[in-house]
Short mmCIF file of C-alpha atoms and ligand atoms in Angstrom, two decimals:
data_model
loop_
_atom_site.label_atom_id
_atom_site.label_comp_id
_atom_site.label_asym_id
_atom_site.label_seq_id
_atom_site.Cartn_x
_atom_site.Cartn_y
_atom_site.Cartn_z
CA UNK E 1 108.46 91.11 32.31
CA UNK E 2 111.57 93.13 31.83
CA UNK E 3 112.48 94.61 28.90
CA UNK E 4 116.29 94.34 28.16
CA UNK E 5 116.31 93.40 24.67
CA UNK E 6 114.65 96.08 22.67
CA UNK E 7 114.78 96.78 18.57
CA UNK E 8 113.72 99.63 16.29
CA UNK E 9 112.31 99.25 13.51
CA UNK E 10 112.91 102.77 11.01
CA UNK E 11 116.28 104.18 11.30
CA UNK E 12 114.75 107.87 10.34
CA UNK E 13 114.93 110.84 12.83
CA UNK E 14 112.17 109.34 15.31
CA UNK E 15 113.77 105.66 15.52
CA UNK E 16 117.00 106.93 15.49
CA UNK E 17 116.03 109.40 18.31
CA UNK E 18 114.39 106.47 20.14
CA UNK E 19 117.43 103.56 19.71
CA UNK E 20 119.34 106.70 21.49
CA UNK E 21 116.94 106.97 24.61
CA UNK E 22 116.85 103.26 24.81
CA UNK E 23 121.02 103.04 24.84
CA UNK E 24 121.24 106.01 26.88
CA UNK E 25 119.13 104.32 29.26
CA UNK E 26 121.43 101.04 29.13
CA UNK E 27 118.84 99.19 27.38
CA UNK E 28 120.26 96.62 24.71
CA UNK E 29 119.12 98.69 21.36
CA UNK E 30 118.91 97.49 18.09
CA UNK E 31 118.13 99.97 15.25
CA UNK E 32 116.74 98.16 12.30
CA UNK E 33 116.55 99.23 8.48
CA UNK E 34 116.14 97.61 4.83
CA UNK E 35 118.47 99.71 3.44
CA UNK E 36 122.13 100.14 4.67
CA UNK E 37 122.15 103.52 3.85
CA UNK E 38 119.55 104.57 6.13
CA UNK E 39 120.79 102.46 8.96
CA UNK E 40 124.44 103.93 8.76
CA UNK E 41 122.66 107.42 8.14
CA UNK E 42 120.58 106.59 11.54
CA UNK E 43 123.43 105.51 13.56
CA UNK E 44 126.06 108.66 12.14
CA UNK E 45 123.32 110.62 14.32
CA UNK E 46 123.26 109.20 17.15
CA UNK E 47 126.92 109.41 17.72
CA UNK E 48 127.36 112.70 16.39
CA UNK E 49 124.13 113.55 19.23
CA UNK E 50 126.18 112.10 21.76
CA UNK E 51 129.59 113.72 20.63
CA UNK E 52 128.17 116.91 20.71
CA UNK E 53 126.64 116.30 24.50
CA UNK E 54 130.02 115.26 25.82
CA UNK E 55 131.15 119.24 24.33
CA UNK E 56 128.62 120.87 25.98
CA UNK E 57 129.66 118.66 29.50
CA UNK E 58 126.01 117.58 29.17
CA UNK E 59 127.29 113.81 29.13
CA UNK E 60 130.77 111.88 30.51
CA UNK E 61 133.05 110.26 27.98
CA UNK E 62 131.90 107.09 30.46
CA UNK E 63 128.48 107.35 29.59
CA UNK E 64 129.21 108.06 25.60
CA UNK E 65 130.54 104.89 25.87
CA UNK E 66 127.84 103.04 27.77
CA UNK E 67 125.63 103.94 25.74
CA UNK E 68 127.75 103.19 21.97
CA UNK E 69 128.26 99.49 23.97
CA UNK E 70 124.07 99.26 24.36
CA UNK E 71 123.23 100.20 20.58
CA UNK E 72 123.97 98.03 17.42
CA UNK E 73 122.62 98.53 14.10
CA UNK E 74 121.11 95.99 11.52
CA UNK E 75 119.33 95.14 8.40
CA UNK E 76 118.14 91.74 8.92
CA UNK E 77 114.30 91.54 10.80
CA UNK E 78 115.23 87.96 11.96
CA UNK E 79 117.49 89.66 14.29
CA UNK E 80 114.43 90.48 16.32
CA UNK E 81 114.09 86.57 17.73
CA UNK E 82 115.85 87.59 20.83
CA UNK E 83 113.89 91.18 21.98
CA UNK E 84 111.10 91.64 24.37
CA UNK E 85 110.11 94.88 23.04
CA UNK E 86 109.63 95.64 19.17
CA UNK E 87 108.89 99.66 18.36
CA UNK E 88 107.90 100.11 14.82
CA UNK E 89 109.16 103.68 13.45
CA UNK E 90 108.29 103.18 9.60
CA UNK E 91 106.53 105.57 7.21
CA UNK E 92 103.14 106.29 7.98
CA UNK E 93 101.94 104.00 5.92
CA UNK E 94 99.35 101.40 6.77
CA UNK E 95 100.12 99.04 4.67
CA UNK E 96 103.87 99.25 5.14
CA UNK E 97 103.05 99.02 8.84
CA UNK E 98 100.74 96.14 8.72
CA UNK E 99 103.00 94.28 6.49
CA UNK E 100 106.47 94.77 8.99
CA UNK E 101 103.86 93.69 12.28
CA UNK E 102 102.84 90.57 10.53
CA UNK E 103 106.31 90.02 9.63
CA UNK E 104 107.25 90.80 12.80
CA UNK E 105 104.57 88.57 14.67
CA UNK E 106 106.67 85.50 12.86
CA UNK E 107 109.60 86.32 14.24
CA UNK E 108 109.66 87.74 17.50
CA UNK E 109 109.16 85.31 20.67
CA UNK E 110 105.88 84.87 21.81
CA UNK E 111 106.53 87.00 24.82
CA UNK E 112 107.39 90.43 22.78
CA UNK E 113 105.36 93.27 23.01
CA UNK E 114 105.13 94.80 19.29
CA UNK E 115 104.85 98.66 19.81
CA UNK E 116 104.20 101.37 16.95
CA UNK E 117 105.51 104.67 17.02
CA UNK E 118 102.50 105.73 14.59
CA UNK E 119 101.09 109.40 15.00
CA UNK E 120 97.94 108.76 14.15
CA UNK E 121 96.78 105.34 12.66
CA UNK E 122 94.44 103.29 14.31
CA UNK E 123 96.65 100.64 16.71
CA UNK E 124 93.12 98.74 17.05
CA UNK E 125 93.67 97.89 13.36
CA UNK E 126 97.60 96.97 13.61
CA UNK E 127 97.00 94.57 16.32
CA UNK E 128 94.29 92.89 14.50
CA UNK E 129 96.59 91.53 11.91
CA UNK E 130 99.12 89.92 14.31
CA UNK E 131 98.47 86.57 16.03
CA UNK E 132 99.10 88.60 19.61
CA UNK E 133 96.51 91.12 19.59
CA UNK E 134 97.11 92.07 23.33
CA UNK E 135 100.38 92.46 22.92
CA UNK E 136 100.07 95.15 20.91
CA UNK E 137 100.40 99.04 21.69
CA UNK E 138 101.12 102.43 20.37
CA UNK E 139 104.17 104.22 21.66
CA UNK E 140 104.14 107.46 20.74
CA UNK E 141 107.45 109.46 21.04
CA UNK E 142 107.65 113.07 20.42
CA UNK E 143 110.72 115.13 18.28
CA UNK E 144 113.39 115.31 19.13
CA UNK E 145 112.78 112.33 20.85
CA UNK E 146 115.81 112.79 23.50
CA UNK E 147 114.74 116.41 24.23
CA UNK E 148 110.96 116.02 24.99
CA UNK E 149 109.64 114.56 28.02
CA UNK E 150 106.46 112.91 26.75
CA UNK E 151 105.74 109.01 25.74
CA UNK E 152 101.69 109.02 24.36
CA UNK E 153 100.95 105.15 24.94
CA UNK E 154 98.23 104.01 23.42
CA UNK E 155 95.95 100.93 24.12
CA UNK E 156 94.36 99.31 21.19
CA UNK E 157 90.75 98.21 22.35
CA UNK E 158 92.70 94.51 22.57
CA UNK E 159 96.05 95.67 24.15
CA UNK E 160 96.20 93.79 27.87
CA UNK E 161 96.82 95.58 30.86
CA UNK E 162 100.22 93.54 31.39
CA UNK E 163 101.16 94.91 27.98
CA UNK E 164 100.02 98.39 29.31
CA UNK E 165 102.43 98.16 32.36
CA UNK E 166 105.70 96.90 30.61
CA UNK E 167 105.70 99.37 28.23
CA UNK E 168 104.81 102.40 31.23
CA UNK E 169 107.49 100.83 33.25
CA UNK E 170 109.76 100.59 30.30
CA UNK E 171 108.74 104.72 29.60
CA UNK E 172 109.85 105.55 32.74
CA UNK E 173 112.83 103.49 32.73
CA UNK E 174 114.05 105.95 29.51
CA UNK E 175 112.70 108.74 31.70
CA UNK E 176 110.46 110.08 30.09
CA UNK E 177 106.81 110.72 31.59
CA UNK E 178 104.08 108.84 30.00
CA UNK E 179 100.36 108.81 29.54
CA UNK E 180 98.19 106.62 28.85
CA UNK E 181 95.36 107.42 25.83
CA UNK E 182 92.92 105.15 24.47
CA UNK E 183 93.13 104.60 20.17
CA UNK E 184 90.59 107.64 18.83
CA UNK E 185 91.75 109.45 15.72
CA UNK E 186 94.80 111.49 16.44
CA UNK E 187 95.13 110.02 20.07
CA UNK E 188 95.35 113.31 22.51
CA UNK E 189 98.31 114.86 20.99
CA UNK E 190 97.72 115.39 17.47
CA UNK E 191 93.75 115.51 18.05
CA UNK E 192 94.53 118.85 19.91
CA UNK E 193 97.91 120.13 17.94
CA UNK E 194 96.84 119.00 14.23
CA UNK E 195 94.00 121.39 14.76
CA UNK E 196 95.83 124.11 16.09
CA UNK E 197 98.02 124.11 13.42
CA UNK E 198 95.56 124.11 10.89
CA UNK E 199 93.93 127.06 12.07
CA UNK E 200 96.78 129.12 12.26
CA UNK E 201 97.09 128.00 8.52
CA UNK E 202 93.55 129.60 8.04
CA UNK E 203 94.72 132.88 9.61
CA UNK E 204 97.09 132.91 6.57
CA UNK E 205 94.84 131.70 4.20
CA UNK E 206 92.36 134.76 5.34
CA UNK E 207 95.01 137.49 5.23
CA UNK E 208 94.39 137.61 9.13
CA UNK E 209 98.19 138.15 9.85
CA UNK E 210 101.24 137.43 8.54
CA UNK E 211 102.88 133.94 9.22
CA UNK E 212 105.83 135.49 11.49
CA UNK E 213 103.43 137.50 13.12
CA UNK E 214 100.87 134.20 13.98
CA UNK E 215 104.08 132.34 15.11
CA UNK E 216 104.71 135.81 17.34
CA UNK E 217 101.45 135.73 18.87
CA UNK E 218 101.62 132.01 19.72
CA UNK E 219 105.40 132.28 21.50
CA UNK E 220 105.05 135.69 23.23
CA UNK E 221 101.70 135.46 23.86
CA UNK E 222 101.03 131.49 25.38
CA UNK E 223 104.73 130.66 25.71
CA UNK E 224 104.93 128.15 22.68
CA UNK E 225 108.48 127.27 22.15
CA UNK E 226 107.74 127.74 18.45
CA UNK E 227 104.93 128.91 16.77
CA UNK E 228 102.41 127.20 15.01
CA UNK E 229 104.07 127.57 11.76
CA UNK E 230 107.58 127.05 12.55
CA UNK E 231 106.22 123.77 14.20
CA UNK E 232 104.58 123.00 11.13
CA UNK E 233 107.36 122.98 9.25
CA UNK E 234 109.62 121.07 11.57
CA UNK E 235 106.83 118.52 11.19
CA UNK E 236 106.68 118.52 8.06
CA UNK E 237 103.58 120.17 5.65
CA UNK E 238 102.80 116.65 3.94
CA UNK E 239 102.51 114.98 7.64
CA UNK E 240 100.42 117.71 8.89
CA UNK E 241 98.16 117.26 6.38
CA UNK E 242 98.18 113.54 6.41
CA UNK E 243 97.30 113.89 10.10
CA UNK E 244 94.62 116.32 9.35
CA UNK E 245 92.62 113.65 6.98
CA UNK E 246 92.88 111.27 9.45
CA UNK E 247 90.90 113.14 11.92
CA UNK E 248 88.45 114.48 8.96
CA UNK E 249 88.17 110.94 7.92
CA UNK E 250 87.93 109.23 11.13
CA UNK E 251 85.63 111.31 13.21
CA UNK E 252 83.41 112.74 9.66
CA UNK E 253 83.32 116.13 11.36
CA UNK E 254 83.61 119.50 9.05
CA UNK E 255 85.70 121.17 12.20
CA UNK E 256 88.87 118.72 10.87
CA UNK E 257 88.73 120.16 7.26
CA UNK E 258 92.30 120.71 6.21
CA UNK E 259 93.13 124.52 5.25
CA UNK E 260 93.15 124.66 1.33
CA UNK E 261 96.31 126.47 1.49
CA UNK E 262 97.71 123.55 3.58
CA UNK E 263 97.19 121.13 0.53
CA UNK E 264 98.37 123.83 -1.75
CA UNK E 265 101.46 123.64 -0.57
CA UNK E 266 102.29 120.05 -0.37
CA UNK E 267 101.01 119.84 -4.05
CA UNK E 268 103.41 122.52 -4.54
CA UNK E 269 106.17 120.28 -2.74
CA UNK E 270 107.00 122.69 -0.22
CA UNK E 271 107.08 119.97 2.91
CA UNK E 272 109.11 122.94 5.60
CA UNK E 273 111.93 122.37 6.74
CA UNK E 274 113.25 118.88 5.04
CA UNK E 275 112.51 120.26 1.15
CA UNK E 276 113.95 123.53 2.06
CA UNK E 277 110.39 125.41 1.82
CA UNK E 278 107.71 125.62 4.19
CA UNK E 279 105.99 128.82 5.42
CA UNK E 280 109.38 129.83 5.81
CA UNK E 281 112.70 129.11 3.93
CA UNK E 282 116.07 127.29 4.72
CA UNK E 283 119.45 127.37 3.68
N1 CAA V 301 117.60 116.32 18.18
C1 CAA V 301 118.17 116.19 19.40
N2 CAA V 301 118.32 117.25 20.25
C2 CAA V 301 117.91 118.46 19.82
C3 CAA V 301 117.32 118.66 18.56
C4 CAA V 301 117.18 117.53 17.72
N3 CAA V 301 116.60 117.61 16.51
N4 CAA V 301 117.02 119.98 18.43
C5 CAA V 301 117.39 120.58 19.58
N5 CAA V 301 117.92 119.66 20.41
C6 CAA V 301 118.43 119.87 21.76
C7 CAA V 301 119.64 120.78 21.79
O1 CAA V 301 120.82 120.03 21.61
C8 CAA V 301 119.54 121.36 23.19
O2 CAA V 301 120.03 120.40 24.13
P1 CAA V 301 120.80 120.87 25.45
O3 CAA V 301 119.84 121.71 26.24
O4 CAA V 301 121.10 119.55 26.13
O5 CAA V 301 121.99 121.60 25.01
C9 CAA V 301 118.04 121.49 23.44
O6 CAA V 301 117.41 120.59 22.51
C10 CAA V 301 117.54 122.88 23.20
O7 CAA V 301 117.91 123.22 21.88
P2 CAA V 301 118.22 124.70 21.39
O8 CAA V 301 118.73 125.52 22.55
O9 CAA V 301 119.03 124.66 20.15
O10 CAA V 301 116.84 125.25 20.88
P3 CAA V 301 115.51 125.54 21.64
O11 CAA V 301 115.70 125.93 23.05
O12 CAA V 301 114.79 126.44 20.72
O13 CAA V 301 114.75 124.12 21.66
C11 CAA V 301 113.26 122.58 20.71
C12 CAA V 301 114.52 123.40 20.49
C13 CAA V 301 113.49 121.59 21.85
C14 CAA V 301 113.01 121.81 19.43
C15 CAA V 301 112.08 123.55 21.10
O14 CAA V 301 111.96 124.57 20.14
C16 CAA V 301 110.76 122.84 21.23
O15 CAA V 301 110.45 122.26 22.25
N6 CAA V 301 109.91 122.94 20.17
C17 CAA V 301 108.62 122.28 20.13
C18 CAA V 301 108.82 120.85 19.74
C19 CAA V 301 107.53 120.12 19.64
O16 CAA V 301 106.44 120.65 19.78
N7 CAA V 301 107.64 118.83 19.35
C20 CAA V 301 106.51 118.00 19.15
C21 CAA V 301 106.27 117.92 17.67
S1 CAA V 301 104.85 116.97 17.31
C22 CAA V 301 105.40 115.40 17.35
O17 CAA V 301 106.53 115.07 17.50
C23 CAA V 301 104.36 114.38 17.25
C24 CAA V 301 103.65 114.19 16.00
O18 CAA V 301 103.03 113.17 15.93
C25 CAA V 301 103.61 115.13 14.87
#
């Protein structure tokens, strides 16, 4: 199968950063939220991403155009009935999620392959509420989605391996490199970040160093494009630490224990970079 009809569910910064690969790519895009707001918010991004690409000569006016002709923007889920490939971008939620796939499930032609952009919940258990368990798969994109390279897929212990290939061709097709990971907690990206990042949260907690000086050792020293802390609080504090329980809860081991001073601070409602407050500040 082909994927030319694709839709995104989420308008946030990860769906919005994925309708853009998709039009970019001169796939038929269609970025999907409940509230208006958020759609218009969604789409105001994309163009303002492409705008500024044109400046820098980094895209044609041509291909600006191409790919404004591919996306669309909605706020009805029925508009779904005519796409091949479904990508959930929603809160992390699983609830929320569960509830959009079954929605979804009723919807979408019994050909479509229902993807989730989740992080970190278990695909196994998305697929298992829809009627097309093996069409069912975790497509994990990484932020910002047009800058980085990888697409984490993810095969739920019912996903089929035609499913597998559409949505590896379809990767490729946005070039971008994908890899294929089976559904453990955290998949391989998060199992091996999350913890990282946690522990360089200890080394504050301790007194070990001070947080520019951890983010120092981690750029200069192994080449990270940010350090450990900065990354944290592009992520966001509250995800990190959602991420983090996941792992504790899902594999019971005491090596996943969230820092203290990591769940300290979302109490506090310092998030990073989106409430203004993190380990570091923002204007
Ligand atoms: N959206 C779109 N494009 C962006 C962007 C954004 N939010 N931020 C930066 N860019 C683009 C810039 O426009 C620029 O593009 P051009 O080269 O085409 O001009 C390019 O990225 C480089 O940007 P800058 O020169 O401003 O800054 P930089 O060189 O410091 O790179 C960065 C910025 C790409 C974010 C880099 O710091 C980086 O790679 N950081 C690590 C990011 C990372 O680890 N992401 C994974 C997070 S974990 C995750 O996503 C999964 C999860 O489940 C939690």
């Amino acid at each position: 199968m082909a994927v030319e009809k694709v839709m995104v569910i989420g308008a946030g910064q990860m769906g919005a950063g994925i309708a853009q690969v998709f039009a970019q790519s001169g796939i038929h895009v269609k970025l999907n939220d409940l509230k208006e707001e958020a759609l218009e918010k969604g789409l105001d991004g994309i163009n303002k991403r492409l705008s500024r690409a044109v400046e820098k000569g980094k895209l044609t006016t041509d291909e600006q155009q191409q790919a404004l002709s591919s996306l669309s923007g909605t706020t009805d889920l029925k508009d779904a009935a005519d796409c091949d490939l479904i990508i959930e971008a929603v809160i992390e939620n699983m609830d929320v999620k569960t509830k959009v796939f079954q929605a979804l499930d009723e919807i979408a032609p019994s050909h479509a392959i229902l993807a989730s952009n989740t992080s970190s919940l278990p695909i196994t258990e998305i697929a298992a509420v829809t009627k097309r368990p093996s069409q069912v798969i975790g497509m994990h994109f990484m932020n910002p989605v047009p800058v980085m390279k990888l697409v984490e897929i993810i095969r739920a212990i019912q996903t089929s391996d035609e499913t597998y290939q559409v949505v590896e061709d379809t990767a490729k097709k946005l070039n971008k490199t994908p890899v294929e990971v089976n559904d453990f907690p955290g998949f391989v990206s998060n199992r091996i970040l999350m913890p990282m990042i946690n522990e360089a949260i200890y080394t504050v907690y301790e007194g070990v160093s001070s947080v520019e000086d951890i983010d120092t050792v981690m750029k200069l020293g192994m080449n990270h494009p940010m350090g450990p802390l900065t990354l944290a609080d592009f992520i966001g504090l509250d995800t990190c630490l959602y991420i983090m329980e996941v792992l504790h809860d899902g594999f019971g081991d005491s090596k996943y224990r969230p820092c203290p001073l990591l769940r300290q601070y979302v109490k506090a409602g310092w998030l990073g970079k989106k409430s203004g407050r993190g380990f570091y500040t923002y204007e």
